[in-house]
PDB file of C-alpha atoms in Angstrom:
ATOM      1  CA  UNK A   1     167.244-146.261  89.680  1.00  0.00           C
ATOM      2  CA  UNK A   2     168.260-147.126  93.189  1.00  0.00           C
ATOM      3  CA  UNK A   3     169.032-150.817  93.625  1.00  0.00           C
ATOM      4  CA  UNK A   4     171.204-150.832  96.754  1.00  0.00           C
ATOM      5  CA  UNK A   5     169.266-149.976  99.887  1.00  0.00           C
ATOM      6  CA  UNK A   6     171.619-151.076 102.693  1.00  0.00           C
ATOM      7  CA  UNK A   7     172.580-147.527 103.743  1.00  0.00           C
ATOM      8  CA  UNK A   8     168.949-146.354 103.758  1.00  0.00           C
ATOM      9  CA  UNK A   9     167.861-149.402 105.753  1.00  0.00           C
ATOM     10  CA  UNK A  10     170.660-148.881 108.256  1.00  0.00           C
ATOM     11  CA  UNK A  11     169.570-145.254 108.825  1.00  0.00           C
ATOM     12  CA  UNK A  12     165.948-146.334 109.289  1.00  0.00           C
ATOM     13  CA  UNK A  13     167.034-148.933 111.819  1.00  0.00           C
ATOM     14  CA  UNK A  14     169.224-146.460 113.722  1.00  0.00           C
ATOM     15  CA  UNK A  15     166.432-143.858 113.775  1.00  0.00           C
ATOM     16  CA  UNK A  16     163.951-146.463 115.045  1.00  0.00           C
ATOM     17  CA  UNK A  17     161.372-145.568 112.402  1.00  0.00           C
ATOM     18  CA  UNK A  18     157.764-146.177 113.435  1.00  0.00           C
ATOM     19  CA  UNK A  19     156.672-147.356 109.983  1.00  0.00           C
ATOM     20  CA  UNK A  20     158.612-148.967 107.172  1.00  0.00           C
ATOM     21  CA  UNK A  21     157.678-148.612 103.501  1.00  0.00           C
ATOM     22  CA  UNK A  22     159.806-151.130 101.595  1.00  0.00           C
ATOM     23  CA  UNK A  23     161.181-150.264  98.184  1.00  0.00           C
ATOM     24  CA  UNK A  24     160.025-153.562  96.776  1.00  0.00           C
ATOM     25  CA  UNK A  25     158.528-154.045  93.371  1.00  0.00           C
ATOM     26  CA  UNK A  26     157.052-157.323  92.177  1.00  0.00           C
ATOM     27  CA  UNK A  27     159.745-157.532  89.486  1.00  0.00           C
ATOM     28  CA  UNK A  28     162.404-157.819  92.212  1.00  0.00           C
ATOM     29  CA  UNK A  29     160.872-161.162  93.139  1.00  0.00           C
ATOM     30  CA  UNK A  30     160.763-160.396  96.831  1.00  0.00           C
ATOM     31  CA  UNK A  31     164.509-160.248  97.224  1.00  0.00           C
ATOM     32  CA  UNK A  32     164.663-157.111  99.368  1.00  0.00           C
ATOM     33  CA  UNK A  33     162.133-157.907 102.112  1.00  0.00           C
ATOM     34  CA  UNK A  34     164.345-160.211 104.162  1.00  0.00           C
ATOM     35  CA  UNK A  35     167.256-157.741 104.264  1.00  0.00           C
ATOM     36  CA  UNK A  36     164.839-155.127 105.632  1.00  0.00           C
ATOM     37  CA  UNK A  37     164.292-157.267 108.731  1.00  0.00           C
ATOM     38  CA  UNK A  38     167.946-158.333 108.779  1.00  0.00           C
ATOM     39  CA  UNK A  39     168.896-154.635 108.983  1.00  0.00           C
ATOM     40  CA  UNK A  40     167.215-154.448 112.361  1.00  0.00           C
ATOM     41  CA  UNK A  41     164.011-152.753 111.252  1.00  0.00           C
ATOM     42  CA  UNK A  42     161.255-153.835 113.614  1.00  0.00           C
ATOM     43  CA  UNK A  43     158.650-151.215 112.663  1.00  0.00           C
ATOM     44  CA  UNK A  44     155.390-152.333 111.062  1.00  0.00           C
ATOM     45  CA  UNK A  45     155.717-152.708 107.301  1.00  0.00           C
ATOM     46  CA  UNK A  46     153.191-151.003 105.024  1.00  0.00           C
ATOM     47  CA  UNK A  47     153.622-152.176 101.445  1.00  0.00           C
ATOM     48  CA  UNK A  48     152.149-151.623  98.007  1.00  0.00           C
ATOM     49  CA  UNK A  49     149.498-153.743  96.312  1.00  0.00           C
ATOM     50  CA  UNK A  50     152.180-155.742  94.493  1.00  0.00           C
ATOM     51  CA  UNK A  51     152.483-157.796  97.696  1.00  0.00           C
ATOM     52  CA  UNK A  52     149.218-159.583  96.919  1.00  0.00           C
ATOM     53  CA  UNK A  53     150.994-162.515  95.399  1.00  0.00           C
ATOM     54  CA  UNK A  54     151.341-165.741  97.349  1.00  0.00           C
ATOM     55  CA  UNK A  55     154.331-166.934  95.365  1.00  0.00           C
ATOM     56  CA  UNK A  56     156.181-163.771  96.401  1.00  0.00           C
ATOM     57  CA  UNK A  57     155.071-164.173 100.018  1.00  0.00           C
ATOM     58  CA  UNK A  58     156.369-167.749 100.005  1.00  0.00           C
ATOM     59  CA  UNK A  59     159.679-166.657  98.452  1.00  0.00           C
ATOM     60  CA  UNK A  60     160.159-163.944 101.096  1.00  0.00           C
ATOM     61  CA  UNK A  61     159.321-166.366 103.871  1.00  0.00           C
ATOM     62  CA  UNK A  62     159.248-165.394 107.529  1.00  0.00           C
ATOM     63  CA  UNK A  63     160.224-161.761 106.797  1.00  0.00           C
ATOM     64  CA  UNK A  64     156.800-161.242 105.178  1.00  0.00           C
ATOM     65  CA  UNK A  65     154.941-161.978 108.422  1.00  0.00           C
ATOM     66  CA  UNK A  66     152.815-159.022 109.515  1.00  0.00           C
ATOM     67  CA  UNK A  67     153.254-156.938 106.356  1.00  0.00           C
ATOM     68  CA  UNK A  68     150.138-154.842 105.671  1.00  0.00           C
ATOM     69  CA  UNK A  69     149.285-153.763 102.135  1.00  0.00           C
ATOM     70  CA  UNK A  70     146.389-152.327 100.186  1.00  0.00           C
ATOM     71  CA  UNK A  71     144.608-154.195  97.449  1.00  0.00           C
ATOM     72  CA  UNK A  72     141.951-153.223  94.919  1.00  0.00           C
ATOM     73  CA  UNK A  73     140.473-156.739  94.983  1.00  0.00           C
ATOM     74  CA  UNK A  74     138.875-159.056  97.493  1.00  0.00           C
ATOM     75  CA  UNK A  75     137.608-162.492  96.540  1.00  0.00           C
ATOM     76  CA  UNK A  76     134.456-162.312  98.637  1.00  0.00           C
ATOM     77  CA  UNK A  77     133.570-158.660  97.895  1.00  0.00           C
ATOM     78  CA  UNK A  78     130.883-159.388  95.294  1.00  0.00           C
ATOM     79  CA  UNK A  79     129.222-162.306  93.573  1.00  0.00           C
ATOM     80  CA  UNK A  80     131.027-161.242  90.399  1.00  0.00           C
ATOM     81  CA  UNK A  81     134.401-161.469  92.178  1.00  0.00           C
ATOM     82  CA  UNK A  82     133.558-164.909  93.565  1.00  0.00           C
ATOM     83  CA  UNK A  83     132.476-166.137  90.107  1.00  0.00           C
ATOM     84  CA  UNK A  84     135.668-164.777  88.548  1.00  0.00           C
ATOM     85  CA  UNK A  85     137.814-166.553  91.130  1.00  0.00           C
ATOM     86  CA  UNK A  86     135.978-169.863  90.627  1.00  0.00           C
ATOM     87  CA  UNK A  87     136.365-169.585  86.852  1.00  0.00           C
ATOM     88  CA  UNK A  88     140.017-168.560  87.017  1.00  0.00           C
ATOM     89  CA  UNK A  89     140.848-171.359  89.460  1.00  0.00           C
ATOM     90  CA  UNK A  90     139.063-173.852  87.220  1.00  0.00           C
ATOM     91  CA  UNK A  91     141.172-172.628  84.289  1.00  0.00           C
ATOM     92  CA  UNK A  92     144.375-172.970  86.328  1.00  0.00           C
ATOM     93  CA  UNK A  93     143.520-176.456  87.597  1.00  0.00           C
ATOM     94  CA  UNK A  94     143.048-177.809  84.076  1.00  0.00           C
ATOM     95  CA  UNK A  95     146.794-177.813  83.483  1.00  0.00           C
ATOM     96  CA  UNK A  96     149.700-178.322  85.902  1.00  0.00           C
ATOM     97  CA  UNK A  97     151.836-175.890  83.907  1.00  0.00           C
ATOM     98  CA  UNK A  98     149.281-173.140  84.542  1.00  0.00           C
ATOM     99  CA  UNK A  99     149.557-173.753  88.283  1.00  0.00           C
ATOM    100  CA  UNK A 100     153.360-173.667  88.013  1.00  0.00           C
ATOM    101  CA  UNK A 101     153.247-170.385  86.079  1.00  0.00           C
ATOM    102  CA  UNK A 102     150.924-168.986  88.754  1.00  0.00           C
ATOM    103  CA  UNK A 103     153.580-169.471  91.436  1.00  0.00           C
ATOM    104  CA  UNK A 104     152.646-173.058  92.232  1.00  0.00           C
ATOM    105  CA  UNK A 105     149.224-172.117  93.571  1.00  0.00           C
ATOM    106  CA  UNK A 106     145.666-171.748  92.361  1.00  0.00           C
ATOM    107  CA  UNK A 107     145.230-168.562  94.426  1.00  0.00           C
ATOM    108  CA  UNK A 108     144.066-165.570  92.408  1.00  0.00           C
ATOM    109  CA  UNK A 109     146.230-162.472  92.801  1.00  0.00           C
ATOM    110  CA  UNK A 110     144.707-159.017  92.425  1.00  0.00           C
ATOM    111  CA  UNK A 111     146.804-158.454  89.312  1.00  0.00           C
ATOM    112  CA  UNK A 112     144.846-161.230  87.550  1.00  0.00           C
ATOM    113  CA  UNK A 113     141.518-159.629  88.446  1.00  0.00           C
ATOM    114  CA  UNK A 114     142.813-156.199  87.398  1.00  0.00           C
ATOM    115  CA  UNK A 115     144.025-157.614  84.091  1.00  0.00           C
ATOM    116  CA  UNK A 116     140.612-159.147  83.459  1.00  0.00           C
ATOM    117  CA  UNK A 117     138.871-155.873  84.294  1.00  0.00           C
ATOM    118  CA  UNK A 118     141.252-153.904  82.053  1.00  0.00           C
ATOM    119  CA  UNK A 119     140.492-156.251  79.157  1.00  0.00           C
ATOM    120  CA  UNK A 120     136.733-156.149  79.735  1.00  0.00           C
ATOM    121  CA  UNK A 121     136.790-152.350  80.106  1.00  0.00           C
ATOM    122  CA  UNK A 122     138.439-152.108  76.688  1.00  0.00           C
ATOM    123  CA  UNK A 123     135.897-154.551  75.217  1.00  0.00           C
ATOM    124  CA  UNK A 124     133.072-152.452  76.684  1.00  0.00           C
ATOM    125  CA  UNK A 125     134.540-149.290  75.150  1.00  0.00           C
ATOM    126  CA  UNK A 126     134.963-150.925  71.746  1.00  0.00           C
ATOM    127  CA  UNK A 127     131.427-152.321  71.817  1.00  0.00           C
ATOM    128  CA  UNK A 128     130.079-148.830  72.482  1.00  0.00           C
ATOM    129  CA  UNK A 129     131.434-147.526  69.199  1.00  0.00           C
ATOM    130  CA  UNK A 130     128.817-147.413  66.488  1.00  0.00           C
ATOM    131  CA  UNK A 131     130.872-149.231  63.842  1.00  0.00           C
ATOM    132  CA  UNK A 132     130.367-146.602  61.156  1.00  0.00           C
ATOM    133  CA  UNK A 133     134.060-145.696  60.881  1.00  0.00           C
ATOM    134  CA  UNK A 134     136.390-147.746  58.724  1.00  0.00           C
ATOM    135  CA  UNK A 135     139.386-146.774  60.842  1.00  0.00           C
ATOM    136  CA  UNK A 136     139.382-146.174  64.576  1.00  0.00           C
ATOM    137  CA  UNK A 137     141.847-143.753  66.065  1.00  0.00           C
ATOM    138  CA  UNK A 138     143.308-143.584  69.535  1.00  0.00           C
ATOM    139  CA  UNK A 139     141.128-140.499  70.094  1.00  0.00           C
ATOM    140  CA  UNK A 140     138.004-142.530  69.269  1.00  0.00           C
ATOM    141  CA  UNK A 141     139.017-145.192  71.755  1.00  0.00           C
ATOM    142  CA  UNK A 142     139.956-142.645  74.432  1.00  0.00           C
ATOM    143  CA  UNK A 143     136.585-140.925  74.060  1.00  0.00           C
ATOM    144  CA  UNK A 144     134.798-144.278  74.297  1.00  0.00           C
ATOM    145  CA  UNK A 145     136.735-145.116  77.469  1.00  0.00           C
ATOM    146  CA  UNK A 146     135.640-141.806  79.040  1.00  0.00           C
ATOM    147  CA  UNK A 147     132.050-143.025  78.704  1.00  0.00           C
ATOM    148  CA  UNK A 148     132.618-146.503  80.141  1.00  0.00           C
ATOM    149  CA  UNK A 149     130.699-147.455  83.241  1.00  0.00           C
ATOM    150  CA  UNK A 150     131.622-151.078  83.803  1.00  0.00           C
ATOM    151  CA  UNK A 151     130.870-153.274  86.811  1.00  0.00           C
ATOM    152  CA  UNK A 152     134.097-155.228  87.095  1.00  0.00           C
ATOM    153  CA  UNK A 153     135.286-157.975  89.387  1.00  0.00           C
ATOM    154  CA  UNK A 154     137.397-155.393  91.244  1.00  0.00           C
ATOM    155  CA  UNK A 155     134.478-152.960  91.527  1.00  0.00           C
ATOM    156  CA  UNK A 156     132.833-150.294  89.422  1.00  0.00           C
ATOM    157  CA  UNK A 157     135.046-148.812  86.727  1.00  0.00           C
ATOM    158  CA  UNK A 158     134.605-145.377  85.178  1.00  0.00           C
ATOM    159  CA  UNK A 159     136.922-142.509  84.286  1.00  0.00           C
ATOM    160  CA  UNK A 160     137.076-138.814  85.091  1.00  0.00           C
ATOM    161  CA  UNK A 161     137.741-135.984  82.611  1.00  0.00           C
ATOM    162  CA  UNK A 162     141.509-136.577  82.912  1.00  0.00           C
ATOM    163  CA  UNK A 163     141.130-140.254  82.049  1.00  0.00           C
ATOM    164  CA  UNK A 164     141.954-141.375  85.588  1.00  0.00           C
ATOM    165  CA  UNK A 165     140.021-144.327  86.960  1.00  0.00           C
ATOM    166  CA  UNK A 166     137.415-143.423  89.555  1.00  0.00           C
ATOM    167  CA  UNK A 167     137.795-145.943  92.375  1.00  0.00           C
ATOM    168  CA  UNK A 168     136.575-145.665  95.947  1.00  0.00           C
ATOM    169  CA  UNK A 169     137.394-148.960  97.601  1.00  0.00           C
ATOM    170  CA  UNK A 170     140.575-150.562  98.812  1.00  0.00           C
ATOM    171  CA  UNK A 171     141.068-153.537 101.063  1.00  0.00           C
ATOM    172  CA  UNK A 172     143.769-153.654 103.699  1.00  0.00           C
ATOM    173  CA  UNK A 173     145.328-157.090 103.845  1.00  0.00           C
ATOM    174  CA  UNK A 174     147.979-158.616 106.031  1.00  0.00           C
ATOM    175  CA  UNK A 175     150.383-161.511 105.712  1.00  0.00           C
ATOM    176  CA  UNK A 176     149.631-163.927 108.553  1.00  0.00           C
ATOM    177  CA  UNK A 177     151.170-167.405 108.715  1.00  0.00           C
ATOM    178  CA  UNK A 178     152.258-167.106 105.064  1.00  0.00           C
ATOM    179  CA  UNK A 179     148.684-166.466 103.958  1.00  0.00           C
ATOM    180  CA  UNK A 180     146.949-163.286 102.879  1.00  0.00           C
ATOM    181  CA  UNK A 181     144.196-162.240 105.265  1.00  0.00           C
ATOM    182  CA  UNK A 182     141.665-159.399 105.162  1.00  0.00           C
ATOM    183  CA  UNK A 183     141.608-157.703 108.556  1.00  0.00           C
ATOM    184  CA  UNK A 184     139.743-154.541 107.519  1.00  0.00           C
ATOM    185  CA  UNK A 185     137.862-152.860 104.652  1.00  0.00           C
ATOM    186  CA  UNK A 186     138.240-149.163 103.884  1.00  0.00           C
ATOM    187  CA  UNK A 187     136.629-146.828 101.385  1.00  0.00           C
ATOM    188  CA  UNK A 188     133.274-146.217  99.761  1.00  0.00           C
TER     189      UNK A 188
END
């Protein structure tokens, strides 16, 4: 895959692009955001949901200011989300190493909520099986997942006939003063 973006960034800067979509994945650890600004790109930055991670925002520093990204999770969206965040933060605060492994913060990233919902969706599917089979197959589990209708911390979870998640809500968030803010809600 592409790992050197200097030439692309230079062209975007020269063309005075009106919107910048950074090629940044969470696994890069935020390393490419600062060079985007250093390349002279001044256009607003619209990023992927992987930006909802305060440790990454802190690592990127000033270059993250103003970045807008979508997120499938908002702490205050539902009582369930608020309860999840309180419980997860309580878990983190019980051990300094947990805080360190969470980027030095007790903030809850969307990926944690999504992981919880993925786990609970699988539990819901497994619980729906009648238990009469000695051996479960991947087809049994897939069919059970198609029938799941789970109210998760990131919203309602169900699947269409292709197995794709049916989701209708996303939150637009923005990095402001090295914090993640929610300026606007979109969707269902």
